[in-house]
PDB file of C-alpha atoms and ligand atoms in Angstrom:
ATOM      1  CA  MET A   1     107.668 126.052  90.007  1.00 96.00           C
ATOM      2  CA  PHE A   2     104.386 124.488  88.939  1.00 98.00           C
ATOM      3  CA  ALA A   3     101.650 122.659  90.791  1.00 98.00           C
ATOM      4  CA  ASP A   4      98.859 120.176  90.164  1.00 98.00           C
ATOM      5  CA  LEU A   5      96.321 120.445  92.970  1.00 98.00           C
ATOM      6  CA  HIS A   6      93.744 117.896  91.811  1.00 98.00           C
ATOM      7  CA  LEU A   7      94.817 114.245  91.644  1.00 98.00           C
ATOM      8  CA  HIS A   8      93.267 110.841  92.321  1.00 98.00           C
ATOM      9  CA  THR A   9      94.784 107.475  93.226  1.00 98.00           C
ATOM     10  CA  SER A  10      93.503 103.935  93.674  1.00 98.00           C
ATOM     11  CA  PHE A  11      92.422 104.954  97.201  1.00 98.00           C
ATOM     12  CA  SER A  12      89.368 106.207  95.269  1.00 98.00           C
ATOM     13  CA  ASP A  13      88.664 105.913  91.538  1.00 97.00           C
ATOM     14  CA  GLY A  14      92.132 106.605  90.134  1.00 97.00           C
ATOM     15  CA  THR A  15      94.195 103.717  88.798  1.00 97.00           C
ATOM     16  CA  PHE A  16      97.655 104.761  90.012  1.00 98.00           C
ATOM     17  CA  SER A  17      99.240 104.322  93.420  1.00 98.00           C
ATOM     18  CA  PRO A  18     100.421 107.449  95.270  1.00 98.00           C
ATOM     19  CA  GLU A  19     103.998 106.461  94.361  1.00 98.00           C
ATOM     20  CA  GLN A  20     103.127 106.268  90.651  1.00 98.00           C
ATOM     21  CA  VAL A  21     101.395 109.667  90.754  1.00 98.00           C
ATOM     22  CA  ALA A  22     104.367 111.289  92.495  1.00 98.00           C
ATOM     23  CA  ALA A  23     106.798 109.723  90.011  1.00 98.00           C
ATOM     24  CA  LEU A  24     104.748 110.920  87.027  1.00 98.00           C
ATOM     25  CA  GLY A  25     104.417 114.364  88.583  1.00 98.00           C
ATOM     26  CA  ALA A  26     108.193 114.595  88.887  1.00 98.00           C
ATOM     27  CA  GLU A  27     108.578 113.418  85.281  1.00 98.00           C
ATOM     28  CA  LYS A  28     106.197 116.158  84.124  1.00 98.00           C
ATOM     29  CA  GLY A  29     108.218 118.822  85.918  1.00 98.00           C
ATOM     30  CA  LEU A  30     105.745 119.502  88.724  1.00 98.00           C
ATOM     31  CA  SER A  31     107.123 120.669  92.081  1.00 98.00           C
ATOM     32  CA  ILE A  32     103.944 120.842  94.164  1.00 98.00           C
ATOM     33  CA  LEU A  33     101.223 118.178  94.224  1.00 98.00           C
ATOM     34  CA  SER A  34      98.002 117.715  96.133  1.00 98.00           C
ATOM     35  CA  LEU A  35      96.124 114.447  96.442  1.00 98.00           C
ATOM     36  CA  THR A  36      92.342 114.926  96.336  1.00 98.00           C
ATOM     37  CA  ASP A  37      90.783 111.482  96.347  1.00 98.00           C
ATOM     38  CA  HIS A  38      86.998 111.275  96.635  1.00 98.00           C
ATOM     39  CA  ASP A  39      85.841 111.163 100.267  1.00 98.00           C
ATOM     40  CA  THR A  40      89.093 109.814 101.675  1.00 98.00           C
ATOM     41  CA  LEU A  41      92.412 111.029 103.044  1.00 97.00           C
ATOM     42  CA  GLU A  42      93.847 107.521 103.262  1.00 97.00           C
ATOM     43  CA  GLY A  43      96.293 108.001 100.395  1.00 98.00           C
ATOM     44  CA  CYS A  44      97.829 111.154 101.879  1.00 97.00           C
ATOM     45  CA  PRO A  45     100.485 109.642 104.171  1.00 96.00           C
ATOM     46  CA  ARG A  46     101.927 107.533 101.315  1.00 98.00           C
ATOM     47  CA  MET A  47     101.649 110.425  98.877  1.00 98.00           C
ATOM     48  CA  ALA A  48     103.444 112.722 101.343  1.00 97.00           C
ATOM     49  CA  GLU A  49     106.283 110.231 101.637  1.00 98.00           C
ATOM     50  CA  ALA A  50     106.457 109.602  97.880  1.00 98.00           C
ATOM     51  CA  CYS A  51     106.564 113.357  97.224  1.00 98.00           C
ATOM     52  CA  ARG A  52     109.246 113.854  99.869  1.00 98.00           C
ATOM     53  CA  SER A  53     111.441 111.263  98.173  1.00 98.00           C
ATOM     54  CA  LYS A  54     111.067 113.132  94.854  1.00 97.00           C
ATOM     55  CA  GLY A  55     111.675 116.595  96.320  1.00 97.00           C
ATOM     56  CA  ILE A  56     108.065 117.587  95.649  1.00 98.00           C
ATOM     57  CA  GLN A  57     105.994 119.695  98.059  1.00 98.00           C
ATOM     58  CA  PHE A  58     102.786 117.967  99.108  1.00 97.00           C
ATOM     59  CA  ILE A  59      99.462 119.460 100.131  1.00 97.00           C
ATOM     60  CA  PRO A  60      96.930 117.069 101.688  1.00 96.00           C
ATOM     61  CA  GLY A  61      93.441 117.263 100.215  1.00 98.00           C
ATOM     62  CA  VAL A  62      90.139 115.505  99.647  1.00 98.00           C
ATOM     63  CA  GLU A  63      87.279 115.974  97.143  1.00 98.00           C
ATOM     64  CA  LEU A  64      83.754 116.061  98.558  1.00 98.00           C
ATOM     65  CA  THR A  65      80.488 115.714  96.655  1.00 97.00           C
ATOM     66  CA  ALA A  66      78.010 118.360  97.751  1.00 98.00           C
ATOM     67  CA  GLU A  67      74.826 119.987  96.529  1.00 97.00           C
ATOM     68  CA  HIS A  68      73.450 123.461  96.408  1.00 96.00           C
ATOM     69  CA  ASP A  69      69.813 123.969  95.447  1.00 92.00           C
ATOM     70  CA  GLY A  70      69.604 120.513  93.927  1.00 92.00           C
ATOM     71  CA  GLN A  71      72.733 121.031  91.834  1.00 93.00           C
ATOM     72  CA  GLU A  72      75.694 118.687  92.384  1.00 95.00           C
ATOM     73  CA  LEU A  73      79.042 120.312  92.926  1.00 97.00           C
ATOM     74  CA  HIS A  74      82.445 119.109  94.083  1.00 98.00           C
ATOM     75  CA  LEU A  75      84.469 120.776  96.804  1.00 98.00           C
ATOM     76  CA  LEU A  76      88.197 120.358  97.185  1.00 98.00           C
ATOM     77  CA  ALA A  77      89.350 120.640 100.789  1.00 98.00           C
ATOM     78  CA  TYR A  78      93.005 121.575 101.228  1.00 98.00           C
ATOM     79  CA  PHE A  79      95.255 121.569 104.281  1.00 96.00           C
ATOM     80  CA  VAL A  80      92.954 119.345 106.310  1.00 92.00           C
ATOM     81  CA  GLU A  81      96.088 118.118 108.020  1.00 74.00           C
ATOM     82  CA  GLY A  82      95.744 116.236 111.267  1.00 76.00           C
ATOM     83  CA  PRO A  83      92.068 115.837 110.283  1.00 81.00           C
ATOM     84  CA  THR A  84      89.538 116.225 113.050  1.00 88.00           C
ATOM     85  CA  GLN A  85      87.445 113.345 114.343  1.00 93.00           C
ATOM     86  CA  VAL A  86      84.424 115.216 112.988  1.00 95.00           C
ATOM     87  CA  LEU A  87      85.852 115.247 109.468  1.00 96.00           C
ATOM     88  CA  LEU A  88      86.931 111.598 109.666  1.00 97.00           C
ATOM     89  CA  ALA A  89      83.463 110.596 110.908  1.00 97.00           C
ATOM     90  CA  HIS A  90      81.871 112.432 107.978  1.00 97.00           C
ATOM     91  CA  LEU A  91      84.252 110.826 105.465  1.00 98.00           C
ATOM     92  CA  ALA A  92      83.351 107.399 106.912  1.00 98.00           C
ATOM     93  CA  GLN A  93      79.679 108.269 106.421  1.00 98.00           C
ATOM     94  CA  PHE A  94      80.249 109.405 102.813  1.00 98.00           C
ATOM     95  CA  GLN A  95      82.164 106.181 102.093  1.00 98.00           C
ATOM     96  CA  GLU A  96      79.323 104.099 103.564  1.00 98.00           C
ATOM     97  CA  ALA A  97      76.887 105.956 101.288  1.00 98.00           C
ATOM     98  CA  ARG A  98      79.132 105.100  98.325  1.00 98.00           C
ATOM     99  CA  ARG A  99      79.037 101.388  99.211  1.00 98.00           C
ATOM    100  CA  THR A 100      75.246 101.510  99.548  1.00 98.00           C
ATOM    101  CA  ARG A 101      75.039 103.209  96.161  1.00 98.00           C
ATOM    102  CA  ILE A 102      77.115 100.448  94.536  1.00 98.00           C
ATOM    103  CA  HIS A 103      74.517  97.961  95.848  1.00 98.00           C
ATOM    104  CA  ASP A 104      71.712 100.118  94.395  1.00 98.00           C
ATOM    105  CA  ILE A 105      73.409 100.360  90.994  1.00 98.00           C
ATOM    106  CA  VAL A 106      74.158  96.635  90.831  1.00 98.00           C
ATOM    107  CA  LYS A 107      70.552  95.823  91.800  1.00 98.00           C
ATOM    108  CA  ARG A 108      69.381  97.940  88.883  1.00 98.00           C
ATOM    109  CA  LEU A 109      71.789  96.201  86.515  1.00 98.00           C
ATOM    110  CA  ASN A 110      70.580  92.812  87.768  1.00 98.00           C
ATOM    111  CA  ALA A 111      66.960  93.896  87.237  1.00 98.00           C
ATOM    112  CA  LEU A 112      67.915  94.774  83.660  1.00 98.00           C
ATOM    113  CA  GLY A 113      69.108  91.172  83.245  1.00 98.00           C
ATOM    114  CA  TYR A 114      72.861  91.679  83.604  1.00 98.00           C
ATOM    115  CA  ASP A 115      74.719  89.299  85.851  1.00 97.00           C
ATOM    116  CA  LEU A 116      77.079  91.466  87.830  1.00 98.00           C
ATOM    117  CA  LYS A 117      77.918  90.885  91.469  1.00 98.00           C
ATOM    118  CA  VAL A 118      78.501  93.541  94.120  1.00 98.00           C
ATOM    119  CA  GLU A 119      81.457  91.466  95.329  1.00 98.00           C
ATOM    120  CA  ALA A 120      83.071  91.714  91.884  1.00 98.00           C
ATOM    121  CA  VAL A 121      82.774  95.510  91.926  1.00 98.00           C
ATOM    122  CA  MET A 122      84.082  95.757  95.488  1.00 98.00           C
ATOM    123  CA  ALA A 123      87.008  93.427  94.738  1.00 98.00           C
ATOM    124  CA  LEU A 124      87.929  95.497  91.707  1.00 98.00           C
ATOM    125  CA  ALA A 125      87.551  98.773  93.616  1.00 98.00           C
ATOM    126  CA  ASN A 126      89.660  97.416  96.474  1.00 98.00           C
ATOM    127  CA  CYS A 127      89.225 100.661  98.406  1.00 98.00           C
ATOM    128  CA  ASN A 128      86.887 102.279 100.909  1.00 98.00           C
ATOM    129  CA  SER A 129      85.591 104.866  98.476  1.00 98.00           C
ATOM    130  CA  PRO A 130      84.082 102.965  95.528  1.00 98.00           C
ATOM    131  CA  GLY A 131      82.304 104.820  92.730  1.00 98.00           C
ATOM    132  CA  ARG A 132      80.683 104.474  89.336  1.00 98.00           C
ATOM    133  CA  PRO A 133      84.024 104.166  87.501  1.00 97.00           C
ATOM    134  CA  HIS A 134      84.595 100.912  89.408  1.00 98.00           C
ATOM    135  CA  VAL A 135      81.194  99.610  88.277  1.00 98.00           C
ATOM    136  CA  ALA A 136      82.075 100.639  84.717  1.00 98.00           C
ATOM    137  CA  ARG A 137      85.350  98.698  84.893  1.00 97.00           C
ATOM    138  CA  ALA A 138      83.583  95.677  86.396  1.00 98.00           C
ATOM    139  CA  LEU A 139      81.093  95.771  83.493  1.00 98.00           C
ATOM    140  CA  VAL A 140      84.021  95.580  81.065  1.00 97.00           C
ATOM    141  CA  ASP A 141      85.620  92.715  83.020  1.00 97.00           C
ATOM    142  CA  ALA A 142      82.296  90.849  82.956  1.00 97.00           C
ATOM    143  CA  GLY A 143      82.129  91.267  79.171  1.00 98.00           C
ATOM    144  CA  ILE A 144      78.898  93.273  79.404  1.00 98.00           C
ATOM    145  CA  THR A 145      80.422  96.396  77.879  1.00 98.00           C
ATOM    146  CA  ARG A 146      83.554  96.978  75.838  1.00 97.00           C
ATOM    147  CA  THR A 147      84.704 100.236  77.398  1.00 95.00           C
ATOM    148  CA  VAL A 148      84.281 102.274  80.573  1.00 95.00           C
ATOM    149  CA  ASP A 149      82.706 105.035  78.497  1.00 95.00           C
ATOM    150  CA  GLU A 150      80.132 102.612  77.110  1.00 97.00           C
ATOM    151  CA  GLY A 151      79.203 101.654  80.691  1.00 98.00           C
ATOM    152  CA  PHE A 152      78.573 105.280  81.596  1.00 98.00           C
ATOM    153  CA  GLU A 153      76.698 105.995  78.367  1.00 98.00           C
ATOM    154  CA  ARG A 154      74.455 102.935  78.500  1.00 98.00           C
ATOM    155  CA  PHE A 155      73.923 102.498  82.220  1.00 98.00           C
ATOM    156  CA  LEU A 156      75.611 104.780  84.709  1.00 98.00           C
ATOM    157  CA  LYS A 157      75.096 108.389  83.694  1.00 97.00           C
ATOM    158  CA  ARG A 158      72.277 110.345  85.256  1.00 95.00           C
ATOM    159  CA  ASN A 159      68.968 109.364  83.620  1.00 95.00           C
ATOM    160  CA  ARG A 160      70.427 106.081  82.387  1.00 98.00           C
ATOM    161  CA  PRO A 161      68.717 102.901  83.626  1.00 98.00           C
ATOM    162  CA  ALA A 162      71.234 101.803  86.280  1.00 98.00           C
ATOM    163  CA  TRP A 163      71.907 105.262  87.689  1.00 98.00           C
ATOM    164  CA  ALA A 164      71.177 105.590  91.385  1.00 98.00           C
ATOM    165  CA  PRO A 165      71.147 108.815  93.352  1.00 95.00           C
ATOM    166  CA  LYS A 166      74.156 109.630  95.477  1.00 93.00           C
ATOM    167  CA  PHE A 167      74.076 111.012  98.979  1.00 93.00           C
ATOM    168  CA  LYS A 168      75.326 114.604  98.968  1.00 95.00           C
ATOM    169  CA  VAL A 169      76.046 116.889 101.854  1.00 97.00           C
ATOM    170  CA  SER A 170      74.845 120.483 101.478  1.00 98.00           C
ATOM    171  CA  ALA A 171      77.524 122.866 100.227  1.00 98.00           C
ATOM    172  CA  HIS A 172      77.025 125.026 103.323  1.00 98.00           C
ATOM    173  CA  ALA A 173      77.573 122.081 105.669  1.00 98.00           C
ATOM    174  CA  ALA A 174      80.574 120.882 103.663  1.00 98.00           C
ATOM    175  CA  ILE A 175      82.242 124.312 103.742  1.00 97.00           C
ATOM    176  CA  GLU A 176      81.661 124.489 107.498  1.00 96.00           C
ATOM    177  CA  LEU A 177      83.075 121.000 107.948  1.00 96.00           C
ATOM    178  CA  VAL A 178      86.212 121.911 105.996  1.00 96.00           C
ATOM    179  CA  HIS A 179      86.690 125.086 108.027  1.00 94.00           C
ATOM    180  CA  GLU A 180      86.174 123.255 111.321  1.00 92.00           C
ATOM    181  CA  SER A 181      88.979 120.948 110.190  1.00 92.00           C
ATOM    182  CA  GLY A 182      91.314 123.872 109.572  1.00 92.00           C
ATOM    183  CA  GLY A 183      91.090 123.530 105.798  1.00 95.00           C
ATOM    184  CA  LEU A 184      90.217 125.694 102.817  1.00 97.00           C
ATOM    185  CA  ALA A 185      87.228 124.888 100.599  1.00 98.00           C
ATOM    186  CA  VAL A 186      87.629 125.282  96.835  1.00 98.00           C
ATOM    187  CA  LEU A 187      84.916 124.786  94.222  1.00 98.00           C
ATOM    188  CA  ALA A 188      86.211 122.086  91.836  1.00 98.00           C
ATOM    189  CA  HIS A 189      85.753 122.295  88.049  1.00 98.00           C
ATOM    190  CA  PRO A 190      82.892 124.826  88.139  1.00 97.00           C
ATOM    191  CA  GLY A 191      82.674 124.523  84.355  1.00 96.00           C
ATOM    192  CA  VAL A 192      81.630 120.877  84.714  1.00 96.00           C
ATOM    193  CA  ASN A 193      78.863 121.427  87.244  1.00 93.00           C
ATOM    194  CA  HIS A 194      77.114 124.482  85.779  1.00 87.00           C
ATOM    195  CA  VAL A 195      77.000 126.523  88.956  1.00 93.00           C
ATOM    196  CA  ASP A 196      78.270 129.798  87.491  1.00 96.00           C
ATOM    197  CA  ASP A 197      75.351 131.808  88.811  1.00 94.00           C
ATOM    198  CA  ARG A 198      75.823 130.392  92.312  1.00 95.00           C
ATOM    199  CA  ILE A 199      79.462 131.304  92.853  1.00 97.00           C
ATOM    200  CA  GLY A 200      78.487 134.513  94.676  1.00 97.00           C
ATOM    201  CA  GLU A 201      76.220 132.618  97.074  1.00 97.00           C
ATOM    202  CA  LEU A 202      78.902 130.032  97.733  1.00 98.00           C
ATOM    203  CA  ALA A 203      81.459 132.779  98.359  1.00 98.00           C
ATOM    204  CA  ALA A 204      79.046 134.328 100.861  1.00 97.00           C
ATOM    205  CA  ALA A 205      78.751 130.907 102.498  1.00 97.00           C
ATOM    206  CA  GLY A 206      82.504 130.918 103.080  1.00 96.00           C
ATOM    207  CA  LEU A 207      83.910 129.296  99.953  1.00 98.00           C
ATOM    208  CA  ASP A 208      87.634 130.083  99.811  1.00 98.00           C
ATOM    209  CA  GLY A 209      88.622 129.386  96.235  1.00 98.00           C
ATOM    210  CA  LEU A 210      87.760 128.487  92.673  1.00 98.00           C
ATOM    211  CA  GLU A 211      89.448 125.825  90.528  1.00 98.00           C
ATOM    212  CA  CYS A 212      89.911 128.060  87.495  1.00 98.00           C
ATOM    213  CA  PHE A 213      92.281 125.751  85.633  1.00 98.00           C
ATOM    214  CA  HIS A 214      90.993 122.269  84.759  1.00 98.00           C
ATOM    215  CA  PRO A 215      91.307 120.145  81.582  1.00 97.00           C
ATOM    216  CA  LYS A 216      87.571 120.501  80.957  1.00 97.00           C
ATOM    217  CA  HIS A 217      87.780 124.316  80.996  1.00 98.00           C
ATOM    218  CA  SER A 218      88.411 126.084  77.716  1.00 97.00           C
ATOM    219  CA  THR A 219      90.722 129.104  77.788  1.00 98.00           C
ATOM    220  CA  ALA A 220      87.605 131.304  77.738  1.00 97.00           C
ATOM    221  CA  ALA A 221      86.120 129.363  80.668  1.00 97.00           C
ATOM    222  CA  SER A 222      89.335 129.705  82.690  1.00 98.00           C
ATOM    223  CA  GLU A 223      89.306 133.442  82.031  1.00 98.00           C
ATOM    224  CA  TYR A 224      85.683 133.648  83.101  1.00 98.00           C
ATOM    225  CA  TYR A 225      86.470 131.893  86.398  1.00 98.00           C
ATOM    226  CA  LEU A 226      89.583 134.009  86.975  1.00 98.00           C
ATOM    227  CA  ALA A 227      87.356 137.083  86.699  1.00 98.00           C
ATOM    228  CA  ALA A 228      84.784 135.494  89.032  1.00 98.00           C
ATOM    229  CA  ALA A 229      87.548 134.703  91.540  1.00 98.00           C
ATOM    230  CA  GLU A 230      88.625 138.331  91.470  1.00 98.00           C
ATOM    231  CA  ARG A 231      85.086 139.601  91.775  1.00 98.00           C
ATOM    232  CA  TYR A 232      84.296 137.449  94.806  1.00 98.00           C
ATOM    233  CA  ARG A 233      87.808 137.576  96.271  1.00 98.00           C
ATOM    234  CA  LEU A 234      88.361 133.873  95.919  1.00 98.00           C
ATOM    235  CA  LEU A 235      91.682 132.053  95.733  1.00 98.00           C
ATOM    236  CA  VAL A 236      92.643 130.594  92.378  1.00 98.00           C
ATOM    237  CA  THR A 237      93.605 126.918  92.025  1.00 98.00           C
ATOM    238  CA  GLY A 238      94.012 124.398  89.244  1.00 98.00           C
ATOM    239  CA  GLY A 239      94.655 120.741  88.659  1.00 98.00           C
ATOM    240  CA  SER A 240      94.458 117.980  86.092  1.00 98.00           C
ATOM    241  CA  ASP A 241      91.906 115.784  87.934  1.00 98.00           C
ATOM    242  CA  CYS A 242      94.110 112.899  86.790  1.00 98.00           C
ATOM    243  CA  HIS A 243      92.511 109.499  87.427  1.00 97.00           C
ATOM    244  CA  GLY A 244      95.477 107.521  86.077  1.00 96.00           C
ATOM    245  CA  MET A 245      94.456 105.362  83.134  1.00 92.00           C
ATOM    246  CA  ALA A 246      90.773 105.571  84.105  1.00 80.00           C
ATOM    247  CA  LYS A 247      90.103 108.117  81.379  1.00 74.00           C
ATOM    248  CA  GLY A 248      92.279 106.580  78.717  1.00 79.00           C
ATOM    249  CA  LYS A 249      95.471 108.470  79.397  1.00 90.00           C
ATOM    250  CA  PRO A 250      96.966 110.140  82.453  1.00 96.00           C
ATOM    251  CA  LEU A 251      96.058 113.824  82.582  1.00 98.00           C
ATOM    252  CA  ILE A 252      98.794 114.788  85.030  1.00 98.00           C
ATOM    253  CA  GLY A 253     101.026 117.379  83.352  1.00 97.00           C
ATOM    254  CA  THR A 254      98.203 118.947  81.340  1.00 98.00           C
ATOM    255  CA  ILE A 255      97.663 121.632  83.992  1.00 98.00           C
ATOM    256  CA  LYS A 256     100.663 123.498  85.376  1.00 98.00           C
ATOM    257  CA  LEU A 257      99.497 125.942  88.007  1.00 98.00           C
ATOM    258  CA  PRO A 258     102.033 128.735  88.601  1.00 98.00           C
ATOM    259  CA  GLN A 259     103.467 128.758  92.110  1.00 98.00           C
ATOM    260  CA  VAL A 260     102.099 132.205  92.979  1.00 98.00           C
ATOM    261  CA  TYR A 261      98.606 130.732  93.326  1.00 98.00           C
ATOM    262  CA  VAL A 262      99.900 128.083  95.710  1.00 98.00           C
ATOM    263  CA  ASP A 263     101.683 130.750  97.755  1.00 98.00           C
ATOM    264  CA  ASN A 264      98.381 132.628  98.083  1.00 97.00           C
ATOM    265  CA  LEU A 265      96.622 129.428  99.102  1.00 97.00           C
ATOM    266  CA  LYS A 266      99.238 128.729 101.767  1.00 96.00           C
ATOM    267  CA  LYS A 267      99.054 132.295 103.078  1.00 95.00           C
ATOM    268  CA  ALA A 268      95.273 132.016 103.358  1.00 95.00           C
ATOM    269  CA  ALA A 269      95.578 128.720 105.207  1.00 92.00           C
ATOM    270  CA  GLU A 270      98.090 130.289 107.584  1.00 88.00           C
ATOM    271  CA  ARG A 271      95.802 133.243 108.249  1.00 81.00           C
ATOM    272  CA  TRP A 272      92.954 130.880 108.792  1.00 73.00           C
ATOM    273  CA  LEU A 273      94.853 128.647 111.162  1.00 68.00           C
ATOM    274  CA  ARG A 274      97.056 131.363 112.627  1.00 60.00           C
ATOM    275  CA  ARG A 275      99.993 129.056 112.220  1.00 54.00           C
ATOM    276  CA  PRO A 276     102.637 128.447 109.589  1.00 55.00           C
ATOM    277  CA  VAL A 277     101.552 125.901 107.012  1.00 60.00           C
ATOM    278  CA  ALA A 278     104.441 123.881 105.744  1.00 58.00           C
ATOM    279  CA  ALA A 279     103.739 121.971 102.579  1.00 60.00           C
ATOM    280  CA  SER A 280     105.869 118.951 103.391  1.00 58.00           C
TER     281      SER A 280
HETATM  282  P1  AMP B 301      80.689 108.828  91.406  1.00 96.93           P
HETATM  283  O1  AMP B 301      81.606 109.523  92.383  1.00 96.93           O
HETATM  284  O2  AMP B 301      80.472 107.413  91.753  1.00 96.93           O
HETATM  285  O3  AMP B 301      79.409 109.571  91.140  1.00 96.93           O
HETATM  286  O4  AMP B 301      81.481 108.809  90.009  1.00 96.93           O
HETATM  287  C1  AMP B 301      81.944 110.007  89.485  1.00 96.93           C
HETATM  288  C2  AMP B 301      83.269 109.774  88.832  1.00 96.93           C
HETATM  289  O5  AMP B 301      83.027 109.162  87.580  1.00 96.93           O
HETATM  290  C3  AMP B 301      84.047 111.048  88.586  1.00 96.93           C
HETATM  291  O6  AMP B 301      85.372 110.917  89.073  1.00 96.93           O
HETATM  292  C4  AMP B 301      84.091 111.176  87.099  1.00 96.93           C
HETATM  293  O7  AMP B 301      85.328 111.654  86.665  1.00 96.93           O
HETATM  294  C5  AMP B 301      83.875 109.755  86.608  1.00 96.93           C
HETATM  295  N1  AMP B 301      83.183 109.737  85.311  1.00 96.93           N
HETATM  296  C6  AMP B 301      82.065 110.393  84.986  1.00 96.93           C
HETATM  297  N2  AMP B 301      81.731 110.130  83.696  1.00 96.93           N
HETATM  298  C7  AMP B 301      82.678 109.284  83.211  1.00 96.93           C
HETATM  299  C8  AMP B 301      82.891 108.638  81.957  1.00 96.93           C
HETATM  300  N3  AMP B 301      82.081 108.804  80.904  1.00 96.93           N
HETATM  301  N4  AMP B 301      83.987 107.837  81.843  1.00 96.93           N
HETATM  302  C9  AMP B 301      84.813 107.668  82.895  1.00 96.93           C
HETATM  303  N5  AMP B 301      84.660 108.238  84.085  1.00 96.93           N
HETATM  304  C10 AMP B 301      83.603 109.033  84.254  1.00 96.93           C
HETATM  305 FE1   FE B 302      86.660 110.574  90.210  1.00 96.93          FE
HETATM  306 FE1   FE B 303      85.178 116.142  90.655  1.00 96.93          FE
HETATM  307 ZN1   ZN B 304      88.363 114.871  90.939  1.00 96.93          ZN
END
């Protein structure tokens, strides 16, 4: 059995519905899926149901944007089932910060002379967790750019003229928040965020796992992170980070995490919660 533990839907910046993701997962031969939308758990009930109807095990998750010593990193929180009010209040705050950031980015674009409206971005995003990919798509719709990539390259990447800073919770606070909610905190795509020399510190802060397998990791990088996971006694996870068609083609199916890693993750969650964790 194989898993994909990093997936996005249109509840954040993916383009597929939970039902479409579950159907594609089944088509690709995956038996265990986790939904990890940015800053929201809203897609999880539908994803759980869609997975159930396909005979797929489902693990609820969410991807948080955090920082450690000024460096951005992403944390995947798993098994935050029956999320606490504290977690939900924080997610609402992160979503509000995302909406504010969209205003900031659009203001910058307007100052550069481009006629884009916040309402157009929000309508296109049609979710509570909007992000830069939605602005990039709105730029294409408005005829300002030809592709999403062009939008990022010309305007939206860090140090580009329409980039605006994003609110980030500290990694320590995020790990604590995940633990308070009964979940496990996993460092997402470490190879993307250049935090290799901080993995030990994060492990000491309570980090539970490392996403060793990710489409942006070379085989050598995956091996490096597998060794780091062993060294710091971290769980091993992996996922495609599929955003539907947002990145040209669906990535689901490109990462097939062997079941043994999921079993270890479930055992850790059970130990942590002192209760059986049933992936539904
Ligand atoms: P945000 O959360 O608003 O900072 O946006 C980050 C999201 O943008 C992540 O999900 C990335 O995968 C996505 N992203 C970053 N660069 C690009 C790019 N060049 N093309 C498409 N998506 C991108
Ligand atoms: Fe994303
Ligand atoms: Fe990420
Ligand atoms: Zn992601």
